[in-house]
Structure formats: C-alpha cells, structure tokens
Coordinates of C-alpha atoms and ligand atoms in Angstrom, one line a residue:
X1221 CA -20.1 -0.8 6.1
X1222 CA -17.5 -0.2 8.4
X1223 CA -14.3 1.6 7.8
X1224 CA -11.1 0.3 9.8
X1225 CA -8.9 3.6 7.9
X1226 CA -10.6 6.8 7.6
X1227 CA -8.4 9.8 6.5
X1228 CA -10.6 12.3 6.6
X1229 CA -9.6 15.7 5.0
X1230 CA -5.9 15.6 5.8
X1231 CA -3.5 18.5 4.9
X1232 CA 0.3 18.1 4.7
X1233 CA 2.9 21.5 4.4
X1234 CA 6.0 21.1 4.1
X1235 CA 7.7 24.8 4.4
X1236 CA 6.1 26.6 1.8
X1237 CA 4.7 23.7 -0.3
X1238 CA 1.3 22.2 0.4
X1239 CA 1.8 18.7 -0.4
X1240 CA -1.6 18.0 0.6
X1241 CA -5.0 19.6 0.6
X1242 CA -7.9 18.5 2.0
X1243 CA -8.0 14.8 1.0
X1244 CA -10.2 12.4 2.4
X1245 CA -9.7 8.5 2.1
X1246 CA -11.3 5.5 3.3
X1247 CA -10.4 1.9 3.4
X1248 CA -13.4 -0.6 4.9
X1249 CA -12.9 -3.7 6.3
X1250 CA -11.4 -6.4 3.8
X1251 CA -11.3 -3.8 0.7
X1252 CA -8.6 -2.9 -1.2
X1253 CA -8.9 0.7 -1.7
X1254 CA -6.2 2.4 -4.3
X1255 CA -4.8 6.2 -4.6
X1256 CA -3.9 6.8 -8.1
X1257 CA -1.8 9.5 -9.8
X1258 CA 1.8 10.5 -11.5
X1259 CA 4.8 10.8 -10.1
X1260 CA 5.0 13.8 -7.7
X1261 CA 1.6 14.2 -6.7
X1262 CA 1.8 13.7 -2.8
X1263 CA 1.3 9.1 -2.8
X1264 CA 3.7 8.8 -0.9
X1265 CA 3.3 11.7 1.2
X1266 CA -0.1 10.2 2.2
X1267 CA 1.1 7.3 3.4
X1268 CA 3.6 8.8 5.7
X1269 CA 1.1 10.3 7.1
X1270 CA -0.9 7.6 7.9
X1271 CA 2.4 5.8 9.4
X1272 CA 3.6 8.0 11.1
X1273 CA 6.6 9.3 9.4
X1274 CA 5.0 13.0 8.3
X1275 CA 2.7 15.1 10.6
X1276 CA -0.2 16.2 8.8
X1277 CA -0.9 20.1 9.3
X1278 CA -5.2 19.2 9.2
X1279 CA -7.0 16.7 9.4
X1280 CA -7.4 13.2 11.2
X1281 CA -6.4 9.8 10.4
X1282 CA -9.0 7.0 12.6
X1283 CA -8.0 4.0 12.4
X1284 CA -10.6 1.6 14.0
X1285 CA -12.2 5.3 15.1
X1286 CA -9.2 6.9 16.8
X1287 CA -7.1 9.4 15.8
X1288 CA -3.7 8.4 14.9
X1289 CA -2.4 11.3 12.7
X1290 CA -0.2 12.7 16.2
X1291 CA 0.7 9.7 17.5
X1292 CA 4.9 8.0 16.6
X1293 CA 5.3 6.1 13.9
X1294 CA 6.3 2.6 16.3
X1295 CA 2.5 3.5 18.2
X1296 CA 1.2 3.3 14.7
X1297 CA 3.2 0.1 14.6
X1298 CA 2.0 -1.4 17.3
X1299 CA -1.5 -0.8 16.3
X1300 CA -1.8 -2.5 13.4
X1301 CA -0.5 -0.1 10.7
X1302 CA 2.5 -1.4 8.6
X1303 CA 3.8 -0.2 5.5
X1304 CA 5.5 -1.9 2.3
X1305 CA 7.0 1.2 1.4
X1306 CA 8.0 2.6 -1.7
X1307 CA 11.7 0.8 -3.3
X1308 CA 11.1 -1.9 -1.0
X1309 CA 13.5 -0.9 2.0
X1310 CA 14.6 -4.9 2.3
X1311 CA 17.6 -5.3 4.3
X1312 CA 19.9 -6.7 0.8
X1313 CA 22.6 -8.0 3.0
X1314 CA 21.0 -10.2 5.5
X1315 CA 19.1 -13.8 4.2
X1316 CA 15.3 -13.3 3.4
X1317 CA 14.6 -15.3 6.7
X1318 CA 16.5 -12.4 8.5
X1319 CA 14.4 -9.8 7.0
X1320 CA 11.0 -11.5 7.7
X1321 CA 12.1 -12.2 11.2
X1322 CA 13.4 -8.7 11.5
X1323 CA 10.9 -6.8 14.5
X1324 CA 8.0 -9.4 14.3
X1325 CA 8.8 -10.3 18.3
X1326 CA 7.2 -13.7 19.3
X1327 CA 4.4 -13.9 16.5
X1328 CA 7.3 -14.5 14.4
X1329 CA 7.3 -18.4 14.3
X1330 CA 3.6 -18.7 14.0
X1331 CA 3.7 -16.1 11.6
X1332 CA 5.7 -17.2 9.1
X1333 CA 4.5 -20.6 8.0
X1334 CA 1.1 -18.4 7.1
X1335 CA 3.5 -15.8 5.0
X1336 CA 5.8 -18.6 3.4
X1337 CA 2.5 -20.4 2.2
X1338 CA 0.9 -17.3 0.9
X1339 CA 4.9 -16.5 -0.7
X1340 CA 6.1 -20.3 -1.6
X1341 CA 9.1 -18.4 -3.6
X1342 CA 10.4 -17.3 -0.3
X1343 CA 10.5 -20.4 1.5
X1344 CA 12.5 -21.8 -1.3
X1345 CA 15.3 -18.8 -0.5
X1346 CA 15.5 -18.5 3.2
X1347 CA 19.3 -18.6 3.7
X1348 CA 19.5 -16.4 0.6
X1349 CA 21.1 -13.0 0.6
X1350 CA 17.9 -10.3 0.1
X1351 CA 19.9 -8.5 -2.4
X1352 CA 20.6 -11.1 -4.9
X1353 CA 16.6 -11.8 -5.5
X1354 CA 14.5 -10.5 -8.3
X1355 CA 12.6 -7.1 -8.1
X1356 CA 9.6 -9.1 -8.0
X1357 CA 10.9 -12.1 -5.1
X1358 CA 12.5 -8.5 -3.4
X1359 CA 9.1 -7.0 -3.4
X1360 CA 7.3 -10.5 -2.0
X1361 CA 9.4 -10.0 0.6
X1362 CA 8.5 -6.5 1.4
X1363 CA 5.1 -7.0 1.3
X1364 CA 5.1 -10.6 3.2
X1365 CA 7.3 -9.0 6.2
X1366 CA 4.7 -6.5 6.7
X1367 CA 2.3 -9.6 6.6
X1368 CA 4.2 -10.9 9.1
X1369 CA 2.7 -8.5 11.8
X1370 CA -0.7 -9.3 11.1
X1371 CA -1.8 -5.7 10.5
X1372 CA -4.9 -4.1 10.7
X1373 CA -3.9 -2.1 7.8
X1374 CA -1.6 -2.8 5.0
X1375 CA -0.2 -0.1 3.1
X1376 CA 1.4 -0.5 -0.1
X1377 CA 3.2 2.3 -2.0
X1378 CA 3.5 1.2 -5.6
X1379 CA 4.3 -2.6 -5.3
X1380 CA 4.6 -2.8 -9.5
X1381 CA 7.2 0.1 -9.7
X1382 CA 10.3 -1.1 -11.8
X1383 CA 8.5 -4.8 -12.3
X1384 CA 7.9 -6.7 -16.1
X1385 CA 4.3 -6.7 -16.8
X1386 CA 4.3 -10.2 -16.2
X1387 CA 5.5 -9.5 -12.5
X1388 CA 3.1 -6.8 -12.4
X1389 CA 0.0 -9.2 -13.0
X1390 CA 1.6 -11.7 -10.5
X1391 CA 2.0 -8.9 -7.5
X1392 CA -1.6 -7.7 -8.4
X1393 CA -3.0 -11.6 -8.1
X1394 CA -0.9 -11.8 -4.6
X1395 CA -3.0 -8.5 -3.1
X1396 CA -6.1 -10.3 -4.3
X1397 CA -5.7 -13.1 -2.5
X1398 CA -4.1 -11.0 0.9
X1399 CA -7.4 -9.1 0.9
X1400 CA -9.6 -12.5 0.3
X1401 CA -7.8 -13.6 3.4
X1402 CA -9.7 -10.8 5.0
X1403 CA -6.5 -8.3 4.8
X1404 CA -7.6 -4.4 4.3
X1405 CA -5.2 -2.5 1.8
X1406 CA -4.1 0.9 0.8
X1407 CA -2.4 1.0 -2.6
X1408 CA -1.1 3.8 -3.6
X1409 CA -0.2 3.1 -7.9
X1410 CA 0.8 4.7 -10.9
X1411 CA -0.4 1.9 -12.6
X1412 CA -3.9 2.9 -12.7
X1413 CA -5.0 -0.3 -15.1
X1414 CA -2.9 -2.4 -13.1
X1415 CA -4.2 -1.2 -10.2
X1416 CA -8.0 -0.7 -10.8
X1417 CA -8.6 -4.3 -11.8
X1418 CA -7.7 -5.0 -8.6
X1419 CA -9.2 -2.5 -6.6
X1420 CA -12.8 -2.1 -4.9
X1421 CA -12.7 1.8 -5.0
X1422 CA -10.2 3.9 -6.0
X1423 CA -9.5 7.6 -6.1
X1424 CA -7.2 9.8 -8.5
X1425 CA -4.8 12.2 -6.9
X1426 CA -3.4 15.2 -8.7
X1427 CA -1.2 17.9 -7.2
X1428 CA -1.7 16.8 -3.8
X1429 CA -5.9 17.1 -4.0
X1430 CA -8.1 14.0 -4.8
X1431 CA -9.9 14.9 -8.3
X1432 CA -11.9 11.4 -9.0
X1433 CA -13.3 8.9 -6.7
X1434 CA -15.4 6.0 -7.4
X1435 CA -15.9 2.4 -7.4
X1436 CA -13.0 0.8 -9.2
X1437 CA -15.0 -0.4 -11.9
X1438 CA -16.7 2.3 -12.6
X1439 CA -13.9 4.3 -13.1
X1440 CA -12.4 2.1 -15.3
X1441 CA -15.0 3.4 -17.9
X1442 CA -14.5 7.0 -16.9
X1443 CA -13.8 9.2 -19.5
X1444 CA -11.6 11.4 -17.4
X1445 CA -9.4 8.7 -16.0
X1446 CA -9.2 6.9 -19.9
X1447 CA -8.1 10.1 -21.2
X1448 CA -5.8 10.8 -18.5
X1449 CA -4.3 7.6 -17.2
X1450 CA -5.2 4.9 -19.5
X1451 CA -3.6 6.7 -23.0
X1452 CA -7.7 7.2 -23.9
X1453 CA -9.1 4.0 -23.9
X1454 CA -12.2 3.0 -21.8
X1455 CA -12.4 -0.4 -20.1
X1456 CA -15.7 -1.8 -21.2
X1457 CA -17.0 -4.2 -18.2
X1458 CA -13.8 -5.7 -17.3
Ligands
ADP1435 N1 10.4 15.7 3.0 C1 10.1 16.5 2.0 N2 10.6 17.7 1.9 C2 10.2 18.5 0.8 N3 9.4 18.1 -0.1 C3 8.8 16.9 -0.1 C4 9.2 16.0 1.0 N4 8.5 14.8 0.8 C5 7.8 15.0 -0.3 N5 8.0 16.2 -0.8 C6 7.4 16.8 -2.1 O1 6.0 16.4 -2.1 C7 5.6 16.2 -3.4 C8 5.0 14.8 -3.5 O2 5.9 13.8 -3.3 P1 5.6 12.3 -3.1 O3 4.6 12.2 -2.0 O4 6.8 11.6 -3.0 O5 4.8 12.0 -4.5 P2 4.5 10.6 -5.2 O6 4.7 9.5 -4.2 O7 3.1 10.7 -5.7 O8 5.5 10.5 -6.3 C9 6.8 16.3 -4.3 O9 6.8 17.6 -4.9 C10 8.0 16.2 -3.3 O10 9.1 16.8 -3.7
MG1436 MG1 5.9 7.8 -4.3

C-alpha cells in the first residue's frame, strides 16, 4: 500500500511549549485517515505543518516521498496540498462563485462543474454573498474550493465544528463520497463518533503525542477511546 502523506515523527516548539512530540501519521492513497482529540491538543498545529504555515522543529513530512516540512506554504500549494482550515476562512463578502474561483488559475472552469455537481447547494447560490449561507453551505464551500485545485491531499480541520447533528451526518456523507472519487483526506475531528464512521484509520492525539492508532473500526470498540471519547459506550460492529 502506498502512502501519498507520510508524517513521520514530526516535532513542533513553539518558544518553550512543545506542541508536538514525535508523531507519526500516514494517509494512503484514496483513504481517509482521521486525527482525533480535545480541544488544545496540537490538530491544528499538525496541519500547519503539513501546509506550510508552522515549521516543524523534527521530523519530515513526504508527500508522494519528498520532504515538504521546509518548503513555503504556496510550494505546498502548488504541489497538491490544500487545506479546509479550521472556521472555514470563506471570503463572507464576495459571492460563493468569487470564492471558488478565488486562486484556482485556469483549471478553474473545468473545475467547477465537477465541484458544483459533487455541491448541488452551491450552484443554486453562485451570485450569493458567502456570508449570508449556513454553517453547513459555508463549510461546503470551504471544503469544495479546496476541491477545486484538484489536490493530492485534502486536509480538513474539523469540518463538523459548530454544525447540527444533522449537518454533521451530511458533511461526513460528502467526505465519503470525495474519497470514493479517489480523493486522499486528512481529518483532523473532535467528533471522534462522527469521525470514525467515516474513517479508514484513525489515531487519537493527546497533548501533542499520538496515544492510539488503529483501524477506524477497530477503534470504535476500544475501550480506551469509548471511555474517553465516546462518554463509555463501545460501538459493536458498526
Ligand atoms: N502560534 C502559536 N503560538 C503559541 N502557541 C500556539 C500557537 N499555535 C498553537 N499553539 C498552542 O498549541 C496548542 C495546540 O493548539 P492547536 O493546534 O490549535 O490545538 P487543537 O487544534 O487540537 O485545538 C495549544 O496549547 C495552543 O495554545
Ligand atoms: Mg484546532
């Protein structure tokens, strides 16, 4: 099995704090691979890393086997890494056409029939103002202008935050069907349920160190991750 993301035991200091130790993730070809844990514990951190956005102190980030961890975040860019990063980061003032538009060059045309089919809600709101969508249209939108650079890797730090659970379940069904399309995705999620159904392997971050890793399912029965994610109950089969 190949991997197109390895991070392979990547350390992050910030001053003092170590933000993270040592943590080693890896996302093969047309997976969805999800980092779980509370607020605080370094998510987000990780995947500035991996864009571009934090240097790591250790450690290397391949993606398709090279190191990427010292290269600009707009190299990163360019080579197939984009982010849907956490709160969304949607342009609110300019029309959701402006904002899928926004950077994507001359794939843009031919890009964003594919996007608006896998997104039909967009298509309906083009000329609409960003800022007046739903938290769920606002974070199609997010996720679907990544999608409109075609990346290699898709990074998406906690898609579900601040959504109903219905919206939740909706966003979860949309990633499923981004990696059927042969996508490969980095969730990071504090939703671990949400985010283990979902998921092919998964790993469980705490205080900047990964703690648990396993195949998504399995850890869904896991006695440490029921007690300390999913309010003690195990997930029989699923
Ligand atoms: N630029 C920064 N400067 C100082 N501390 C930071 C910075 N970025 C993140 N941190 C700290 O790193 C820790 C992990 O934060 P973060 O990666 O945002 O966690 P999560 O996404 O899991 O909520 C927190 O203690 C946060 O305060
Ligand atoms: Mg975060």
């Amino acid at each position: 099995m190949s991997n197109i993301l390895e991070i392979n035991n990547l350390s992050l200091k910030i001053g003092v704090q170590d933000i993270l130790h040592d943590v080693t993730v890896k996302v093969p070809q047309k997976g969805i691979v999800s980092v779980l844990g509370a607020n605080g514990v370094g998510k987000t951190s990780l995947m500035r890393c991996v864009s571009g956005i934090y240097h790591a102190t250790g450690g290397e980030i391949l993606l398709d086997g090279q190191d990427i961890s010292k290269l600009k975040s707009h190299d990163i860019v360019e080579r197939g890494v984009m982010q849907a990063p956490e709160g969304r980061q949607i342009f609110s003032t300019m029309t959701v056409l402006e904002n899928l538009l926004l950077g994507a060059g001359a794939l843009g045309r031919q890009e964003l029939d594919h996007v608006l089919t896998l997104f039909p809600v967009l298509k309906e709101r083009l000329k609409q103002q960003a800022g007046s969508m739903s938290g769920g249209e606002q974070q199609m939108l997010c996720i679907g202008r990544a999608l409109m650079h075609k990346p290699k890797v898709l990074l998406l730090d906690e898609p579900s935050l601040g959504l109903a659970p219905r919206l939740v379940g909706f966003i979860c069904e949309l990633v499923t069907r981004i990696r059927d399309e042969g996508y490969s995705v980095l969730l990071v999620e504090q939703n671990v349920k949400a985010a283990l159904r979902i998921s092919d392997k998964a790993y469980v971050i705490e205080h900047g160190k990964i703690v648990i890793e396993g195949d998504a399912h399995e850890l869904m029965s896991d006695k440490r991750v029921a007690d300390a994610y999913l309010g003690g109950h195990v997930h029989e089969g699923s």
